[in-house]
């Protein structure tokens, strides 16, 4: 049922709901950053998952870059696009480096809410739930990058001290060494080896590898 002809429809709730057939929802009134995050995840699930995967991939790739730089290896020169996109699966520990700061921020938010601290009604342009969410996201990524860099340095220190995955390596190009190398890692086309006694890193194409056996007894500490 619509108002009578010529009548005032500006305040007619019946016309807004029944007459036009169009529902106009109330504007979002998120008061917390987590409310914004949950709404974005609910309304843009695939975009949120893509952003999370990109962040994980960048941090995981940073782990490789920071680790191999200690051995004078530019990992980008020896990588394919697949090595970049699969970096998060090769370094799953970076997930923990994201979860730790996220858990701390959520705990801090929960403690703040339990204390009864209410959001201020007067907010500046830089003090909104959205900007706080962006700031928290930056903090999480920077923390993950920092923890990843620390871990990469510790791994590199251990390898340079002769502690790592020792491998028996046979090449099909006739090159042999008396020293058994440590395996730094690999990409789709290359193996990266380190000879602790000679302090030398070697990059071997996969096609030049006849056989490689990783010792099952774990870490070599010699």
PDB file of C-alpha atoms in Angstrom:
ATOM      1  CA  UNK A   1       0.000   0.000   0.000  1.00  0.00           C
ATOM      2  CA  UNK A   2       1.434   3.392  -0.978  1.00  0.00           C
ATOM      3  CA  UNK A   3       0.643   6.891   0.313  1.00  0.00           C
ATOM      4  CA  UNK A   4      -2.161   8.858  -1.276  1.00  0.00           C
ATOM      5  CA  UNK A   5      -1.307  10.800  -4.439  1.00  0.00           C
ATOM      6  CA  UNK A   6       0.350  14.087  -3.690  1.00  0.00           C
ATOM      7  CA  UNK A   7       1.118  13.080  -0.150  1.00  0.00           C
ATOM      8  CA  UNK A   8       4.466  13.433   1.620  1.00  0.00           C
ATOM      9  CA  UNK A   9       6.512  10.244   1.200  1.00  0.00           C
ATOM     10  CA  UNK A  10       9.708  11.454   2.791  1.00  0.00           C
ATOM     11  CA  UNK A  11       8.896   9.917   6.163  1.00  0.00           C
ATOM     12  CA  UNK A  12       6.800   7.008   4.994  1.00  0.00           C
ATOM     13  CA  UNK A  13       8.338   3.779   6.286  1.00  0.00           C
ATOM     14  CA  UNK A  14       5.565   1.816   4.588  1.00  0.00           C
ATOM     15  CA  UNK A  15       6.540   3.219   1.197  1.00  0.00           C
ATOM     16  CA  UNK A  16      10.226   2.486   1.828  1.00  0.00           C
ATOM     17  CA  UNK A  17       9.560  -1.140   2.699  1.00  0.00           C
ATOM     18  CA  UNK A  18       6.390  -2.073   0.831  1.00  0.00           C
ATOM     19  CA  UNK A  19       5.841   0.506  -1.862  1.00  0.00           C
ATOM     20  CA  UNK A  20       9.254   0.516  -3.547  1.00  0.00           C
ATOM     21  CA  UNK A  21      10.126  -3.101  -2.831  1.00  0.00           C
ATOM     22  CA  UNK A  22      13.702  -2.013  -2.123  1.00  0.00           C
ATOM     23  CA  UNK A  23      15.390  -2.485   1.203  1.00  0.00           C
ATOM     24  CA  UNK A  24      18.026   0.004   2.230  1.00  0.00           C
ATOM     25  CA  UNK A  25      20.233  -1.421   4.977  1.00  0.00           C
ATOM     26  CA  UNK A  26      21.589   0.591   7.827  1.00  0.00           C
ATOM     27  CA  UNK A  27      25.116   1.887   7.442  1.00  0.00           C
ATOM     28  CA  UNK A  28      27.861  -0.187   9.039  1.00  0.00           C
ATOM     29  CA  UNK A  29      28.687   0.911  12.565  1.00  0.00           C
ATOM     30  CA  UNK A  30      31.808  -1.090  13.315  1.00  0.00           C
ATOM     31  CA  UNK A  31      33.431   0.132  16.498  1.00  0.00           C
ATOM     32  CA  UNK A  32      36.417  -2.219  16.552  1.00  0.00           C
ATOM     33  CA  UNK A  33      39.079  -3.190  14.063  1.00  0.00           C
ATOM     34  CA  UNK A  34      38.166  -6.849  14.460  1.00  0.00           C
ATOM     35  CA  UNK A  35      34.592  -6.027  13.459  1.00  0.00           C
ATOM     36  CA  UNK A  36      35.895  -4.548  10.223  1.00  0.00           C
ATOM     37  CA  UNK A  37      38.121  -7.589   9.651  1.00  0.00           C
ATOM     38  CA  UNK A  38      35.280 -10.061  10.235  1.00  0.00           C
ATOM     39  CA  UNK A  39      32.930  -8.140   7.981  1.00  0.00           C
ATOM     40  CA  UNK A  40      35.542  -7.999   5.218  1.00  0.00           C
ATOM     41  CA  UNK A  41      36.175 -11.725   5.594  1.00  0.00           C
ATOM     42  CA  UNK A  42      32.461 -12.426   5.441  1.00  0.00           C
ATOM     43  CA  UNK A  43      31.688 -10.160   2.482  1.00  0.00           C
ATOM     44  CA  UNK A  44      34.930 -10.650   0.510  1.00  0.00           C
ATOM     45  CA  UNK A  45      36.086 -14.127   1.492  1.00  0.00           C
ATOM     46  CA  UNK A  46      38.164 -14.904  -1.584  1.00  0.00           C
ATOM     47  CA  UNK A  47      39.882 -11.517  -1.603  1.00  0.00           C
ATOM     48  CA  UNK A  48      40.727 -11.916   2.091  1.00  0.00           C
ATOM     49  CA  UNK A  49      42.170 -15.388   1.521  1.00  0.00           C
ATOM     50  CA  UNK A  50      44.187 -14.129  -1.445  1.00  0.00           C
ATOM     51  CA  UNK A  51      45.641 -11.266   0.601  1.00  0.00           C
ATOM     52  CA  UNK A  52      46.554 -13.678   3.398  1.00  0.00           C
ATOM     53  CA  UNK A  53      48.255 -16.057   0.955  1.00  0.00           C
ATOM     54  CA  UNK A  54      50.199 -13.234  -0.695  1.00  0.00           C
ATOM     55  CA  UNK A  55      51.407 -12.031   2.709  1.00  0.00           C
ATOM     56  CA  UNK A  56      52.464 -15.568   3.681  1.00  0.00           C
ATOM     57  CA  UNK A  57      54.238 -16.037   0.358  1.00  0.00           C
ATOM     58  CA  UNK A  58      56.175 -12.765   0.615  1.00  0.00           C
ATOM     59  CA  UNK A  59      57.344 -13.511   4.147  1.00  0.00           C
ATOM     60  CA  UNK A  60      58.259 -17.103   3.245  1.00  0.00           C
ATOM     61  CA  UNK A  61      60.240 -15.859   0.268  1.00  0.00           C
ATOM     62  CA  UNK A  62      61.958 -13.357   2.528  1.00  0.00           C
ATOM     63  CA  UNK A  63      63.170 -16.310   4.582  1.00  0.00           C
ATOM     64  CA  UNK A  64      64.930 -17.718   1.504  1.00  0.00           C
ATOM     65  CA  UNK A  65      66.382 -14.363   0.472  1.00  0.00           C
ATOM     66  CA  UNK A  66      67.714 -13.596   3.952  1.00  0.00           C
ATOM     67  CA  UNK A  67      69.143 -17.102   4.397  1.00  0.00           C
ATOM     68  CA  UNK A  68      70.909 -17.417   1.048  1.00  0.00           C
ATOM     69  CA  UNK A  69      72.402 -13.920   1.175  1.00  0.00           C
ATOM     70  CA  UNK A  70      74.697 -15.216   3.925  1.00  0.00           C
ATOM     71  CA  UNK A  71      76.214 -17.540   1.322  1.00  0.00           C
ATOM     72  CA  UNK A  72      76.495 -14.883  -1.415  1.00  0.00           C
ATOM     73  CA  UNK A  73      73.650 -16.453  -3.388  1.00  0.00           C
ATOM     74  CA  UNK A  74      70.945 -14.351  -5.021  1.00  0.00           C
ATOM     75  CA  UNK A  75      68.102 -16.828  -4.875  1.00  0.00           C
ATOM     76  CA  UNK A  76      66.049 -14.927  -7.452  1.00  0.00           C
ATOM     77  CA  UNK A  77      68.573 -15.753 -10.174  1.00  0.00           C
ATOM     78  CA  UNK A  78      67.955 -19.464  -9.670  1.00  0.00           C
ATOM     79  CA  UNK A  79      64.197 -19.481  -9.096  1.00  0.00           C
ATOM     80  CA  UNK A  80      61.130 -20.075 -11.217  1.00  0.00           C
ATOM     81  CA  UNK A  81      57.712 -18.515 -10.619  1.00  0.00           C
ATOM     82  CA  UNK A  82      56.655 -21.806  -9.028  1.00  0.00           C
ATOM     83  CA  UNK A  83      59.370 -21.403  -6.401  1.00  0.00           C
ATOM     84  CA  UNK A  84      57.859 -18.064  -5.416  1.00  0.00           C
ATOM     85  CA  UNK A  85      54.230 -19.189  -5.249  1.00  0.00           C
ATOM     86  CA  UNK A  86      55.115 -22.364  -3.333  1.00  0.00           C
ATOM     87  CA  UNK A  87      57.406 -20.619  -0.851  1.00  0.00           C
ATOM     88  CA  UNK A  88      54.786 -20.748   1.912  1.00  0.00           C
ATOM     89  CA  UNK A  89      54.465 -24.531   1.587  1.00  0.00           C
ATOM     90  CA  UNK A  90      58.242 -24.947   1.823  1.00  0.00           C
ATOM     91  CA  UNK A  91      58.492 -22.718   4.895  1.00  0.00           C
ATOM     92  CA  UNK A  92      55.300 -23.469   6.860  1.00  0.00           C
ATOM     93  CA  UNK A  93      56.778 -22.092  10.069  1.00  0.00           C
ATOM     94  CA  UNK A  94      56.040 -18.570   8.792  1.00  0.00           C
ATOM     95  CA  UNK A  95      52.389 -19.294   9.615  1.00  0.00           C
ATOM     96  CA  UNK A  96      53.403 -19.371  13.276  1.00  0.00           C
ATOM     97  CA  UNK A  97      55.205 -16.053  12.857  1.00  0.00           C
ATOM     98  CA  UNK A  98      51.875 -14.549  11.767  1.00  0.00           C
ATOM     99  CA  UNK A  99      49.769 -16.246  14.416  1.00  0.00           C
ATOM    100  CA  UNK A 100      51.911 -15.064  17.334  1.00  0.00           C
ATOM    101  CA  UNK A 101      51.463 -11.276  16.783  1.00  0.00           C
ATOM    102  CA  UNK A 102      47.818 -11.790  15.792  1.00  0.00           C
ATOM    103  CA  UNK A 103      47.173 -13.632  19.062  1.00  0.00           C
ATOM    104  CA  UNK A 104      48.933 -10.883  21.045  1.00  0.00           C
ATOM    105  CA  UNK A 105      46.888  -8.141  19.365  1.00  0.00           C
ATOM    106  CA  UNK A 106      43.632 -10.037  19.930  1.00  0.00           C
ATOM    107  CA  UNK A 107      44.539 -10.574  23.571  1.00  0.00           C
ATOM    108  CA  UNK A 108      45.323  -6.887  23.994  1.00  0.00           C
ATOM    109  CA  UNK A 109      41.987  -5.981  22.390  1.00  0.00           C
ATOM    110  CA  UNK A 110      40.136  -8.414  24.659  1.00  0.00           C
ATOM    111  CA  UNK A 111      41.827  -7.054  27.785  1.00  0.00           C
ATOM    112  CA  UNK A 112      40.980  -3.510  26.712  1.00  0.00           C
ATOM    113  CA  UNK A 113      37.317  -4.417  26.182  1.00  0.00           C
ATOM    114  CA  UNK A 114      37.150  -6.217  29.529  1.00  0.00           C
ATOM    115  CA  UNK A 115      38.295  -3.080  31.255  1.00  0.00           C
ATOM    116  CA  UNK A 116      35.212  -1.374  29.905  1.00  0.00           C
ATOM    117  CA  UNK A 117      37.081   1.087  27.747  1.00  0.00           C
ATOM    118  CA  UNK A 118      34.570   2.476  25.284  1.00  0.00           C
ATOM    119  CA  UNK A 119      35.553   3.859  21.896  1.00  0.00           C
ATOM    120  CA  UNK A 120      35.573   7.609  21.698  1.00  0.00           C
ATOM    121  CA  UNK A 121      32.678   9.196  19.840  1.00  0.00           C
ATOM    122  CA  UNK A 122      34.932  11.871  18.450  1.00  0.00           C
ATOM    123  CA  UNK A 123      37.396  10.300  16.086  1.00  0.00           C
ATOM    124  CA  UNK A 124      39.839  11.905  13.753  1.00  0.00           C
ATOM    125  CA  UNK A 125      40.450  10.747  10.216  1.00  0.00           C
ATOM    126  CA  UNK A 126      43.314   8.571  11.447  1.00  0.00           C
ATOM    127  CA  UNK A 127      41.498   7.027  14.398  1.00  0.00           C
ATOM    128  CA  UNK A 128      38.892   4.752  12.860  1.00  0.00           C
ATOM    129  CA  UNK A 129      38.391   0.976  13.046  1.00  0.00           C
ATOM    130  CA  UNK A 130      39.563   0.640   9.443  1.00  0.00           C
ATOM    131  CA  UNK A 131      42.809   2.545   9.969  1.00  0.00           C
ATOM    132  CA  UNK A 132      43.464   0.609  13.164  1.00  0.00           C
ATOM    133  CA  UNK A 133      42.971  -2.635  11.238  1.00  0.00           C
ATOM    134  CA  UNK A 134      45.440  -1.489   8.578  1.00  0.00           C
ATOM    135  CA  UNK A 135      47.949  -0.482  11.257  1.00  0.00           C
ATOM    136  CA  UNK A 136      47.561  -3.831  13.029  1.00  0.00           C
ATOM    137  CA  UNK A 137      48.054  -5.678   9.726  1.00  0.00           C
ATOM    138  CA  UNK A 138      51.275  -3.764   9.081  1.00  0.00           C
ATOM    139  CA  UNK A 139      52.504  -4.593  12.583  1.00  0.00           C
ATOM    140  CA  UNK A 140      51.745  -8.302  12.036  1.00  0.00           C
ATOM    141  CA  UNK A 141      53.601  -8.416   8.706  1.00  0.00           C
ATOM    142  CA  UNK A 142      56.620  -6.509  10.049  1.00  0.00           C
ATOM    143  CA  UNK A 143      56.767  -8.780  13.092  1.00  0.00           C
ATOM    144  CA  UNK A 144      56.611 -11.870  10.862  1.00  0.00           C
ATOM    145  CA  UNK A 145      59.398 -10.469   8.678  1.00  0.00           C
ATOM    146  CA  UNK A 146      61.552  -9.760  11.727  1.00  0.00           C
ATOM    147  CA  UNK A 147      61.054 -13.229  13.225  1.00  0.00           C
ATOM    148  CA  UNK A 148      61.730 -14.800   9.833  1.00  0.00           C
ATOM    149  CA  UNK A 149      64.980 -12.859   9.474  1.00  0.00           C
ATOM    150  CA  UNK A 150      66.117 -13.928  12.952  1.00  0.00           C
ATOM    151  CA  UNK A 151      65.371 -17.566  12.158  1.00  0.00           C
ATOM    152  CA  UNK A 152      67.181 -17.361   8.811  1.00  0.00           C
ATOM    153  CA  UNK A 153      70.267 -15.902  10.502  1.00  0.00           C
ATOM    154  CA  UNK A 154      70.306 -18.681  13.095  1.00  0.00           C
ATOM    155  CA  UNK A 155      70.010 -21.318  10.386  1.00  0.00           C
ATOM    156  CA  UNK A 156      72.852 -19.741   8.451  1.00  0.00           C
ATOM    157  CA  UNK A 157      75.041 -19.565  11.583  1.00  0.00           C
ATOM    158  CA  UNK A 158      74.468 -23.262  12.210  1.00  0.00           C
ATOM    159  CA  UNK A 159      75.310 -24.259   8.641  1.00  0.00           C
ATOM    160  CA  UNK A 160      78.463 -22.141   8.601  1.00  0.00           C
ATOM    161  CA  UNK A 161      79.463 -23.925  11.808  1.00  0.00           C
ATOM    162  CA  UNK A 162      79.110 -27.259  10.017  1.00  0.00           C
ATOM    163  CA  UNK A 163      75.712 -28.198  11.449  1.00  0.00           C
ATOM    164  CA  UNK A 164      73.064 -29.201   8.951  1.00  0.00           C
ATOM    165  CA  UNK A 165      71.723 -31.868   6.627  1.00  0.00           C
ATOM    166  CA  UNK A 166      74.701 -33.815   5.355  1.00  0.00           C
ATOM    167  CA  UNK A 167      74.265 -35.413   1.928  1.00  0.00           C
ATOM    168  CA  UNK A 168      76.048 -37.961  -0.196  1.00  0.00           C
ATOM    169  CA  UNK A 169      76.260 -36.314  -3.569  1.00  0.00           C
ATOM    170  CA  UNK A 170      77.234 -37.827  -6.923  1.00  0.00           C
ATOM    171  CA  UNK A 171      77.549 -35.690 -10.039  1.00  0.00           C
ATOM    172  CA  UNK A 172      77.365 -36.869 -13.626  1.00  0.00           C
ATOM    173  CA  UNK A 173      79.838 -34.282 -14.897  1.00  0.00           C
ATOM    174  CA  UNK A 174      82.851 -35.981 -13.306  1.00  0.00           C
ATOM    175  CA  UNK A 175      83.479 -33.382 -10.564  1.00  0.00           C
ATOM    176  CA  UNK A 176      84.248 -34.910  -7.151  1.00  0.00           C
ATOM    177  CA  UNK A 177      85.240 -33.585  -3.729  1.00  0.00           C
ATOM    178  CA  UNK A 178      86.581 -35.340  -0.651  1.00  0.00           C
ATOM    179  CA  UNK A 179      84.377 -33.322   1.684  1.00  0.00           C
ATOM    180  CA  UNK A 180      80.752 -34.286   2.194  1.00  0.00           C
ATOM    181  CA  UNK A 181      78.557 -31.185   1.687  1.00  0.00           C
ATOM    182  CA  UNK A 182      75.597 -29.843   3.624  1.00  0.00           C
ATOM    183  CA  UNK A 183      72.359 -29.266   1.762  1.00  0.00           C
ATOM    184  CA  UNK A 184      71.261 -25.644   1.983  1.00  0.00           C
ATOM    185  CA  UNK A 185      68.126 -26.160  -0.061  1.00  0.00           C
ATOM    186  CA  UNK A 186      66.855 -26.378  -3.582  1.00  0.00           C
ATOM    187  CA  UNK A 187      64.679 -24.813  -6.240  1.00  0.00           C
ATOM    188  CA  UNK A 188      63.021 -26.445  -9.200  1.00  0.00           C
ATOM    189  CA  UNK A 189      66.274 -26.475 -11.194  1.00  0.00           C
ATOM    190  CA  UNK A 190      69.159 -26.180  -8.710  1.00  0.00           C
ATOM    191  CA  UNK A 191      70.620 -27.690  -5.568  1.00  0.00           C
ATOM    192  CA  UNK A 192      72.524 -25.480  -3.131  1.00  0.00           C
ATOM    193  CA  UNK A 193      75.376 -27.103  -1.216  1.00  0.00           C
ATOM    194  CA  UNK A 194      77.794 -25.819   1.394  1.00  0.00           C
ATOM    195  CA  UNK A 195      81.261 -27.177   2.174  1.00  0.00           C
ATOM    196  CA  UNK A 196      81.934 -26.147   5.757  1.00  0.00           C
ATOM    197  CA  UNK A 197      85.671 -26.873   5.760  1.00  0.00           C
ATOM    198  CA  UNK A 198      86.343 -24.845   2.639  1.00  0.00           C
ATOM    199  CA  UNK A 199      83.659 -22.250   3.458  1.00  0.00           C
ATOM    200  CA  UNK A 200      82.304 -22.524  -0.057  1.00  0.00           C
ATOM    201  CA  UNK A 201      78.741 -22.623  -1.363  1.00  0.00           C
ATOM    202  CA  UNK A 202      78.103 -24.497  -4.599  1.00  0.00           C
ATOM    203  CA  UNK A 203      75.146 -24.265  -6.974  1.00  0.00           C
ATOM    204  CA  UNK A 204      74.557 -27.458  -8.926  1.00  0.00           C
ATOM    205  CA  UNK A 205      71.971 -27.786 -11.714  1.00  0.00           C
ATOM    206  CA  UNK A 206      69.562 -30.650 -11.215  1.00  0.00           C
ATOM    207  CA  UNK A 207      70.534 -32.165 -14.569  1.00  0.00           C
ATOM    208  CA  UNK A 208      74.136 -32.490 -13.323  1.00  0.00           C
ATOM    209  CA  UNK A 209      73.027 -34.591 -10.367  1.00  0.00           C
ATOM    210  CA  UNK A 210      73.371 -38.333 -10.713  1.00  0.00           C
ATOM    211  CA  UNK A 211      72.407 -39.176  -7.131  1.00  0.00           C
ATOM    212  CA  UNK A 212      71.815 -37.402  -3.833  1.00  0.00           C
ATOM    213  CA  UNK A 213      71.209 -39.133  -0.525  1.00  0.00           C
ATOM    214  CA  UNK A 214      70.270 -37.223   2.621  1.00  0.00           C
ATOM    215  CA  UNK A 215      71.511 -38.855   5.825  1.00  0.00           C
ATOM    216  CA  UNK A 216      68.593 -40.155   7.891  1.00  0.00           C
ATOM    217  CA  UNK A 217      70.353 -39.727  11.227  1.00  0.00           C
ATOM    218  CA  UNK A 218      69.406 -36.060  11.180  1.00  0.00           C
ATOM    219  CA  UNK A 219      71.785 -33.204  11.852  1.00  0.00           C
ATOM    220  CA  UNK A 220      75.468 -33.424  11.182  1.00  0.00           C
ATOM    221  CA  UNK A 221      77.395 -31.664  13.896  1.00  0.00           C
ATOM    222  CA  UNK A 222      80.906 -32.449  12.773  1.00  0.00           C
TER     223      UNK A 222
END
